[in-house]
Every structure is written in C-alpha cells, then in structure tokens.
Short mmCIF file of C-alpha atoms and ligand atoms in Angstrom, two decimals:
data_model
loop_
_atom_site.label_atom_id
_atom_site.label_comp_id
_atom_site.label_asym_id
_atom_site.label_seq_id
_atom_site.Cartn_x
_atom_site.Cartn_y
_atom_site.Cartn_z
CA MET A 1 104.63 49.54 129.73
CA ARG A 2 106.98 49.60 132.62
CA GLU A 3 108.23 46.12 131.61
CA ARG A 4 109.10 47.29 128.12
CA VAL A 5 111.21 50.23 129.38
CA LYS A 6 113.01 47.95 131.83
CA GLN A 7 113.66 45.54 128.99
CA ILE A 8 115.42 48.26 127.06
CA PHE A 9 117.62 49.21 130.05
CA ARG A 10 118.34 45.55 130.78
CA HIS A 11 120.16 45.36 127.44
CA LEU A 12 122.44 48.32 128.42
CA ASP A 13 125.26 48.07 130.89
CA ASP A 14 126.89 51.43 130.69
CA GLY A 15 125.18 53.74 133.23
CA VAL A 16 122.75 55.43 130.86
CA ASP A 17 120.40 57.41 133.22
CA LEU A 18 117.98 58.68 130.70
CA ILE A 19 116.71 57.63 127.35
CA VAL A 20 114.96 60.12 125.06
CA LEU A 21 113.01 58.91 122.01
CA LEU A 22 112.31 62.12 119.99
CA ASN A 23 110.16 62.24 116.89
CA ALA A 24 110.76 64.64 113.99
CA THR A 25 108.02 65.12 111.41
CA ASP A 26 106.33 62.27 109.46
CA PRO A 27 107.78 60.01 108.13
CA HIS A 28 110.61 60.42 110.63
CA ILE A 29 108.69 59.04 113.54
CA ASP A 30 110.40 56.54 115.81
CA MET A 31 108.18 53.57 116.27
CA SER A 32 110.03 52.91 119.62
CA PHE A 33 108.08 55.90 120.94
CA PHE A 34 104.98 53.79 120.55
CA TYR A 35 106.73 50.72 121.91
CA ALA A 36 107.70 52.55 125.07
CA THR A 37 104.42 54.43 125.66
CA GLY A 38 102.15 51.67 124.44
CA LEU A 39 100.18 54.14 122.38
CA THR A 40 98.71 52.53 119.25
CA ASP A 41 97.33 55.54 117.35
CA GLY A 42 98.28 59.13 116.72
CA LEU A 43 101.10 60.75 114.84
CA PHE A 44 103.15 62.53 117.59
CA GLU A 45 105.31 64.70 115.44
CA GLY A 46 107.91 66.52 117.58
CA CYS A 47 106.90 64.54 120.69
CA GLY A 48 109.17 62.67 123.02
CA ALA A 49 109.20 59.75 125.40
CA TRP A 50 111.48 60.03 128.39
CA LEU A 51 112.55 56.74 129.91
CA THR A 52 114.44 56.12 133.18
CA PRO A 53 116.08 52.91 134.51
CA ASP A 54 113.18 52.37 137.14
CA GLY A 55 110.89 51.75 134.18
CA ALA A 56 109.14 55.02 134.21
CA CYS A 57 108.14 56.67 131.00
CA GLU A 58 106.81 60.29 130.51
CA ILE A 59 105.69 61.93 127.41
CA THR A 60 106.18 65.41 126.20
CA THR A 61 103.56 66.28 123.59
CA SER A 62 102.28 69.13 121.53
CA ALA A 63 98.78 70.41 122.35
CA LEU A 64 97.63 68.82 119.11
CA GLU A 65 98.23 65.31 120.47
CA GLU A 66 97.39 65.96 124.09
CA GLU A 67 94.15 63.98 123.95
CA ALA A 68 95.75 61.10 122.15
CA ALA A 69 98.65 61.02 124.65
CA LYS A 70 96.26 60.82 127.63
CA LYS A 71 95.27 57.34 126.44
CA SER A 72 98.64 56.07 127.54
CA GLU A 73 97.78 56.89 131.26
CA LEU A 74 101.45 58.03 131.60
CA PRO A 75 102.55 61.35 132.96
CA ILE A 76 102.43 63.97 130.17
CA GLU A 77 103.72 67.49 129.71
CA VAL A 78 102.25 69.71 126.93
CA PHE A 79 104.12 72.28 124.86
CA ARG A 80 102.30 74.93 122.78
CA SER A 81 105.21 76.49 120.76
CA ARG A 82 108.65 75.72 119.62
CA ASP A 83 110.07 77.89 122.47
CA ASP A 84 107.87 76.04 124.91
CA SER A 85 109.26 72.77 123.64
CA THR A 86 112.89 73.92 123.82
CA LYS A 87 112.23 75.02 127.49
CA LEU A 88 110.74 71.61 128.31
CA LEU A 89 113.63 69.73 126.71
CA ARG A 90 116.17 71.82 128.63
CA GLU A 91 114.50 71.08 131.91
CA ARG A 92 114.30 67.39 131.24
CA LEU A 93 117.87 67.10 130.08
CA LYS A 94 119.20 68.95 133.16
CA GLY A 95 121.28 66.92 135.60
CA HIS A 96 121.66 63.86 133.28
CA ARG A 97 125.15 62.72 132.40
CA LYS A 98 124.69 59.80 130.01
CA ILE A 99 121.72 60.15 127.77
CA GLY A 100 120.60 57.40 125.42
CA ILE A 101 119.29 58.16 121.95
CA ASN A 102 117.92 55.86 119.28
CA ALA A 103 120.45 56.87 116.56
CA ALA A 104 118.85 54.45 114.03
CA GLU A 105 115.75 56.60 114.00
CA LEU A 106 116.64 60.05 115.34
CA THR A 107 117.17 62.61 112.62
CA HIS A 108 120.43 64.47 112.46
CA ALA A 109 118.59 67.82 112.85
CA THR A 110 116.81 66.68 115.96
CA PHE A 111 120.05 65.34 117.40
CA GLU A 112 121.76 68.69 116.81
CA ARG A 113 118.90 70.39 118.55
CA LEU A 114 119.20 68.02 121.61
CA ARG A 115 122.92 68.62 121.69
CA THR A 116 122.72 72.35 121.87
CA ILE A 117 120.03 72.34 124.56
CA ALA A 118 121.66 69.61 126.81
CA PRO A 119 124.10 70.51 129.53
CA LYS A 120 127.74 70.78 128.19
CA SER A 121 128.86 67.87 130.41
CA ALA A 122 126.15 65.48 129.08
CA LYS A 123 127.25 62.61 126.88
CA PHE A 124 125.06 61.07 124.33
CA VAL A 125 125.20 57.31 123.58
CA ASP A 126 123.50 55.36 120.91
CA ILE A 127 121.14 52.76 122.56
CA SER A 128 119.54 51.56 119.17
CA ASP A 129 120.79 47.97 119.64
CA ALA A 130 119.18 47.73 123.08
CA VAL A 131 115.95 49.11 121.72
CA MET A 132 116.00 46.72 118.79
CA GLU A 133 116.70 43.64 121.11
CA ALA A 134 113.84 44.56 123.39
CA ARG A 135 111.49 45.01 120.49
CA LEU A 136 112.45 41.67 119.05
CA VAL A 137 110.69 39.73 121.86
CA LYS A 138 106.99 40.52 121.82
CA ASP A 139 104.87 40.66 124.86
CA ALA A 140 101.30 39.16 124.87
CA ARG A 141 99.63 42.34 123.84
CA GLU A 142 101.90 42.74 120.85
CA VAL A 143 101.42 39.08 119.80
CA GLU A 144 97.69 39.59 119.89
CA MET A 145 97.90 42.69 117.62
CA ILE A 146 100.19 40.97 115.11
CA GLN A 147 97.77 38.06 115.09
CA ARG A 148 94.87 40.47 114.32
CA ALA A 149 96.94 42.08 111.54
CA CYS A 150 97.52 38.55 110.13
CA SER A 151 93.88 37.58 110.28
CA ILE A 152 92.71 40.70 108.57
CA ALA A 153 95.17 40.25 105.73
CA SER A 154 94.40 36.49 105.36
CA ARG A 155 90.72 37.01 105.24
CA SER A 156 90.98 39.97 102.77
CA PHE A 157 93.18 37.98 100.49
CA GLU A 158 90.57 35.10 100.34
CA GLU A 159 87.88 37.69 99.50
CA ILE A 160 89.63 39.16 96.53
CA LEU A 161 90.46 35.82 94.77
CA PRO A 162 87.33 35.80 92.56
CA PHE A 163 88.18 39.32 91.37
CA ILE A 164 91.64 38.45 89.93
CA PRO A 165 90.74 36.52 86.74
CA GLY A 166 88.26 39.18 85.56
CA GLY A 167 90.52 41.06 83.12
CA VAL A 168 91.79 43.54 85.75
CA THR A 169 95.27 45.09 86.11
CA GLU A 170 97.78 44.47 88.77
CA ALA A 171 97.13 47.92 90.25
CA GLU A 172 93.47 47.16 90.51
CA VAL A 173 94.08 43.91 92.41
CA ALA A 174 96.36 45.84 94.78
CA ALA A 175 93.69 48.54 95.27
CA GLU A 176 91.02 45.93 95.93
CA LEU A 177 93.09 44.17 98.51
CA VAL A 178 93.89 47.40 100.37
CA TYR A 179 90.24 48.35 100.30
CA ARG A 180 89.29 45.01 101.71
CA MET A 181 91.83 45.08 104.47
CA GLN A 182 90.58 48.55 105.66
CA ARG A 183 86.92 47.28 105.44
CA ASN A 184 88.00 44.33 107.63
CA GLY A 185 89.43 46.48 110.34
CA ALA A 186 93.02 47.39 109.27
CA SER A 187 94.16 51.05 109.89
CA GLY A 188 95.88 50.73 106.51
CA PRO A 189 98.23 48.51 104.52
CA SER A 190 101.51 47.88 106.36
CA PHE A 191 103.55 48.52 103.17
CA ARG A 192 102.89 49.09 99.44
CA THR A 193 101.11 46.01 98.13
CA ILE A 194 102.98 43.90 95.48
CA VAL A 195 101.06 42.29 92.64
CA GLY A 196 103.66 41.05 90.15
CA SER A 197 102.04 39.12 87.28
CA GLY A 198 103.78 36.97 84.65
CA PRO A 199 107.35 38.15 84.08
CA ASN A 200 106.96 40.93 86.67
CA GLY A 201 106.79 38.21 89.34
CA ALA A 202 110.55 37.72 88.80
CA GLU A 203 111.33 41.07 90.49
CA PRO A 204 111.06 40.66 94.29
CA HIS A 205 110.41 44.30 94.95
CA TYR A 206 108.20 45.12 92.03
CA THR A 207 104.99 46.84 93.24
CA ALA A 208 102.03 46.88 90.94
CA GLY A 209 101.52 48.44 87.55
CA PRO A 210 99.18 48.78 84.59
CA ARG A 211 99.76 45.28 83.24
CA LYS A 212 96.46 43.41 82.59
CA ILE A 213 96.37 39.94 84.13
CA GLN A 214 96.13 37.18 81.55
CA GLY A 215 95.19 33.48 81.52
CA GLY A 216 98.27 31.32 82.44
CA ASP A 217 99.76 34.14 84.50
CA MET A 218 101.53 33.28 87.74
CA ILE A 219 101.07 36.17 90.14
CA VAL A 220 103.13 37.06 93.32
CA ILE A 221 100.92 38.91 95.68
CA ASP A 222 102.74 40.30 98.75
CA PHE A 223 100.57 42.26 101.20
CA GLY A 224 100.01 43.19 104.79
CA ALA A 225 97.60 44.84 107.08
CA MET A 226 98.37 47.28 109.87
CA TYR A 227 96.32 46.80 113.01
CA ARG A 228 96.83 49.40 115.69
CA MET A 229 100.36 50.03 114.41
CA TYR A 230 101.32 46.38 114.24
CA CYS A 231 102.13 44.81 110.84
CA SER A 232 101.46 41.58 109.06
CA ASP A 233 103.41 40.56 105.87
CA ILE A 234 102.14 37.71 103.75
CA THR A 235 102.87 36.50 100.23
CA ARG A 236 100.87 34.06 98.11
CA THR A 237 101.56 33.00 94.52
CA VAL A 238 98.47 32.10 92.47
CA VAL A 239 97.95 31.01 88.76
CA VAL A 240 95.15 32.14 86.53
CA GLY A 241 93.74 28.97 84.97
CA LYS A 242 95.53 25.59 85.05
CA ALA A 243 99.17 25.75 86.31
CA SER A 244 101.78 24.39 83.96
CA ASP A 245 104.18 21.70 85.07
CA GLU A 246 107.00 24.37 85.34
CA GLN A 247 104.79 26.60 87.51
CA LYS A 248 103.87 23.58 89.70
CA LEU A 249 107.44 22.52 90.15
CA MET A 250 108.59 26.07 91.06
CA HIS A 251 105.80 26.38 93.63
CA ASP A 252 106.36 23.00 95.04
CA THR A 253 110.09 23.67 95.47
CA VAL A 254 109.45 26.96 97.40
CA ALA A 255 106.79 25.32 99.49
CA ARG A 256 109.21 22.57 100.54
CA ALA A 257 111.88 25.17 101.28
CA GLN A 258 109.47 27.26 103.44
CA ALA A 259 108.42 24.13 105.38
CA ALA A 260 112.04 23.10 106.00
CA ALA A 261 112.84 26.56 107.41
CA PHE A 262 109.64 26.60 109.52
CA THR A 263 110.55 23.42 111.36
CA ARG A 264 113.81 25.07 112.37
CA MET A 265 112.28 28.17 113.88
CA LYS A 266 112.68 27.10 117.50
CA PRO A 267 114.14 28.80 120.53
CA GLY A 268 117.96 28.52 120.36
CA ALA A 269 118.21 28.33 116.55
CA ARG A 270 120.60 30.78 114.90
CA GLY A 271 119.28 32.96 112.10
CA LYS A 272 121.68 31.72 109.48
CA SER A 273 120.79 28.03 110.10
CA VAL A 274 117.11 28.76 109.58
CA ASP A 275 118.04 30.46 106.31
CA ALA A 276 120.19 27.61 105.32
CA ALA A 277 117.40 25.06 105.71
CA ALA A 278 115.51 26.70 102.85
CA ARG A 279 118.50 27.72 100.76
CA THR A 280 120.09 24.27 100.79
CA LEU A 281 116.90 22.77 99.61
CA ILE A 282 116.46 25.26 96.73
CA ASP A 283 120.10 24.98 95.77
CA GLY A 284 119.70 21.22 95.47
CA THR A 285 117.20 21.68 92.65
CA LYS A 286 117.44 23.19 89.16
CA TYR A 287 116.55 26.60 90.77
CA LYS A 288 120.01 26.72 92.34
CA GLY A 289 121.02 30.41 92.94
CA ARG A 290 117.50 31.72 92.11
CA PHE A 291 116.68 32.42 95.77
CA ILE A 292 118.15 35.99 95.73
CA HIS A 293 117.11 37.45 99.14
CA GLY A 294 117.18 36.61 102.81
CA LEU A 295 114.75 34.15 104.21
CA GLY A 296 112.86 36.59 106.40
CA HIS A 297 112.81 39.36 108.96
CA SER A 298 111.33 40.17 112.28
CA ILE A 299 107.97 42.03 112.25
CA GLY A 300 106.10 44.09 114.76
CA LEU A 301 105.70 47.87 114.90
CA ALA A 302 107.67 47.93 111.68
CA VAL A 303 107.58 45.54 108.72
CA HIS A 304 111.30 45.13 109.09
CA ASP A 305 111.48 45.19 112.82
CA GLY A 306 115.20 44.88 113.60
CA ALA A 307 116.66 41.48 112.83
CA GLY A 308 116.74 39.42 109.68
CA LEU A 309 117.16 35.66 108.88
CA HIS A 310 119.81 35.53 106.12
CA PRO A 311 123.13 33.68 105.40
CA ALA A 312 125.05 35.93 107.83
CA SER A 313 122.40 36.24 110.47
CA GLU A 314 123.71 35.61 114.05
CA VAL A 315 120.38 36.37 115.75
CA ILE A 316 119.38 33.54 118.24
CA LEU A 317 115.63 32.77 118.13
CA LYS A 318 113.76 33.22 121.42
CA PRO A 319 110.20 32.57 122.43
CA ASN A 320 107.77 35.32 121.40
CA MET A 321 109.90 36.57 118.45
CA VAL A 322 107.95 36.87 115.23
CA PHE A 323 109.69 36.38 111.90
CA THR A 324 108.59 35.98 108.28
CA ASP A 325 109.49 32.78 106.50
CA GLU A 326 109.63 33.75 102.92
CA PRO A 327 111.82 31.84 100.43
CA GLY A 328 111.37 32.60 96.76
CA VAL A 329 112.58 31.50 93.31
CA TYR A 330 112.89 34.07 90.48
CA VAL A 331 113.40 33.26 86.80
CA PRO A 332 113.85 36.42 84.69
CA GLY A 333 111.56 36.54 81.72
CA PHE A 334 109.38 33.75 83.19
CA GLY A 335 108.19 34.78 86.54
CA GLY A 336 108.57 34.13 90.29
CA VAL A 337 107.19 32.29 93.23
CA ARG A 338 107.38 33.46 96.81
CA ILE A 339 105.47 32.12 99.82
CA GLU A 340 105.58 34.17 102.95
CA ASP A 341 104.14 33.54 106.36
CA ASP A 342 104.47 35.21 109.77
CA VAL A 343 105.77 32.78 112.39
CA LEU A 344 105.71 33.09 116.15
CA VAL A 345 108.51 31.31 117.93
CA THR A 346 107.26 29.49 121.01
CA ARG A 347 108.66 26.98 123.55
CA GLN A 348 106.39 24.44 121.98
CA GLY A 349 107.75 25.19 118.46
CA PRO A 350 106.94 27.46 115.56
CA LYS A 351 103.38 28.65 115.08
CA TYR A 352 101.91 30.15 111.85
CA LEU A 353 100.01 33.41 112.53
CA SER A 354 98.97 33.87 108.96
CA THR A 355 96.67 31.08 107.96
CA THR A 356 95.37 31.40 104.42
CA ALA A 357 95.92 28.32 102.25
CA ARG A 358 99.55 27.80 101.29
CA GLU A 359 99.18 25.54 98.36
CA LEU A 360 99.19 26.72 94.80
CA LEU A 361 95.82 28.20 93.95
CA GLU A 362 94.47 27.88 90.42
CA LEU A 363 91.90 30.67 89.83
ZN1 ZN B 1 106.21 40.50 102.10
ZN1 ZN B 2 108.59 40.16 104.14
#
C-alpha cells in the first residue's frame, strides 16, 4: 500500500508532514482509510490511518478490530478506552507542523477533538482533493475487485430475469436481486437497488415500492454488488412482454447515446466532452431535454468515488480510471430508460467491466 500513500502525497505540494484519516462511527467511516491500509473488511469505528511522505502507513485501532487490522500487515497500535485513544492521538500528533485531514469525510466533532489534542503550533490542511485524485486511478488489485463486483452483479441480474413477469412487486424484484448477489459472493449491495416499473421508471432516483409489475411495463433496474468493499453499478431496462414501438425507440436512443460516450472514454478525454457525446445525440431526437442527469461517475470504494462526467466536468481521463456510462431518457407519466455500464479506461481504449446483455430484453 506504500504506493497508494505516496500517490496521495504526490498530489500535495505544500509541506504536509503527516496525514491522519480518522473514522467516527458508522456511517461516518472514511473509505480512504481502507484505500490507504489496503484492508477490505471490518468496520474500524474510531480507528485511524497515519500516513507519512515516505509512504509509510500505521494504524491506530480499538481492541475490537485488532485482529482485523493485523491482516493489513502494517504497524498497529491498539487502544482500549477513550482516554487511551486520546493519549495515542496526542503522541502521534506531537512534533508535526502541517497535518493533512480529509475534510470531505472527517466529521466536525472528530476534527474538533483532533484540534484540541494537537500541539498549538500545528496547522491543519484539507487534503481531500489529493486523496480523491489518488483514488481515481485504480491499481491492479482495485481493478480486479471492481471486476469481481461487476461479474457478480451481471450474473445475478441474469438469474432473476425469469422471476420478473410472475406477478411480483418492485420490492420483491429488488429483494431477489440482492439475495442473488449475496449468494454469488457479494458482501452486500453497493447501494439501494432501484426497480422502477411503468411510470415509476421516469424518476431516476426512485428506489422500489409495492407496485405490482404488469404486462407491458418497462422497468428500470439499477443495481450493484459490493465485493470486498469495491462497488459495481449497473442499470438495465427491460419490458414485460412485447415492447411497443415507443419503448423500442426510447431504448434505442439511449443505447446509441451510451455507445457514443463509450467510444470517447479514452485517456486524455475531458469529462464534459464524454458527457456531450451522449447528450448531443439525445438532444438531436424527440427526447431533447429528457436526459436530466450527468452521464456518469467514478466508482471504486464508493459508488460515487470522487469525479463525475457531466456538462461542467473538467476531469481528464487517465488509464485505470473507472467510470459509469449511464445516459437515460425520462418521460413523466410514461416511464424511463437508463442503460449503465462500468467502464475501465485503458491505453488501448475503453473496456466494459459489466457484461450482461445491453439490448432491450423482452421478458
Ligand atoms: Zn446506477
Ligand atoms: Zn451510477
């Protein structure tokens, strides 16, 4: 993990001599703690990762997580009480002048605690941009885990297809999919599964409700598996029975927009130009203005892992970044279509990590 720590410091040029990534209680856990330590399970409430410019990383952990922390093979120090932990923090902060914190994830209460314990002369600086930039470019191990998360989700989706036309509700489809993903090796879903049937498909962030799925429904299913803390994020739109001409046209439009953006996902491309490829295509059809969200986002230890691809995005794509490519078209009262895949940027061009069939499925 030395290389990851060095990557973070490489994005800093202002003499930071220590970075502390300190977790509060669940759900206020900084996923960068897992990035820096390489740990891929455990909760680590109240625990810290201490990073120095030479690439070293040490862990302060509660006795509760001691065994889990050992798996990192990094130096660890264990505390058994709040007083113990305060003493440890004080010792570690001593002598440091410029201390980096991940303000994007650190809670205010934890920051206040750090500030009262740190030497009076110490200055805290926000290093969240550096952490984000380091995390955007995945190493081989991370790509491997995202690939596993994608494979589990793709396979589980294919397994539940026969279940959908059986008079079940959206919530039942979501539950079945999560169950399948866990049976297939996921540690859990990477976010709340969306099953938006009929008119509900027109709301991009609808989740899943009691509506019974009916013949003729177009259904937006947005799902992801978590594998050892790494996420996948996939959307497919299916139709129960034969698709109408309108449903086919909507799906075809989104599929063409997705493919147009995909071909632009090469090293050197700017985020907004990738977004524009899909948006221009949709805006040239009768669905102009119906693509109401950004094209995609980086994924990794978080489903939204730092950068986005949208009309104002200045991010420059680099090899080993992983972004979703997820255009959609939403017609209130009628329904929606979204197609989402996870794409690895490589020197040889873009590569789909999610593989389940992209064409409109008639169930
Ligand atoms: Zn999604
Ligand atoms: Zn997404």
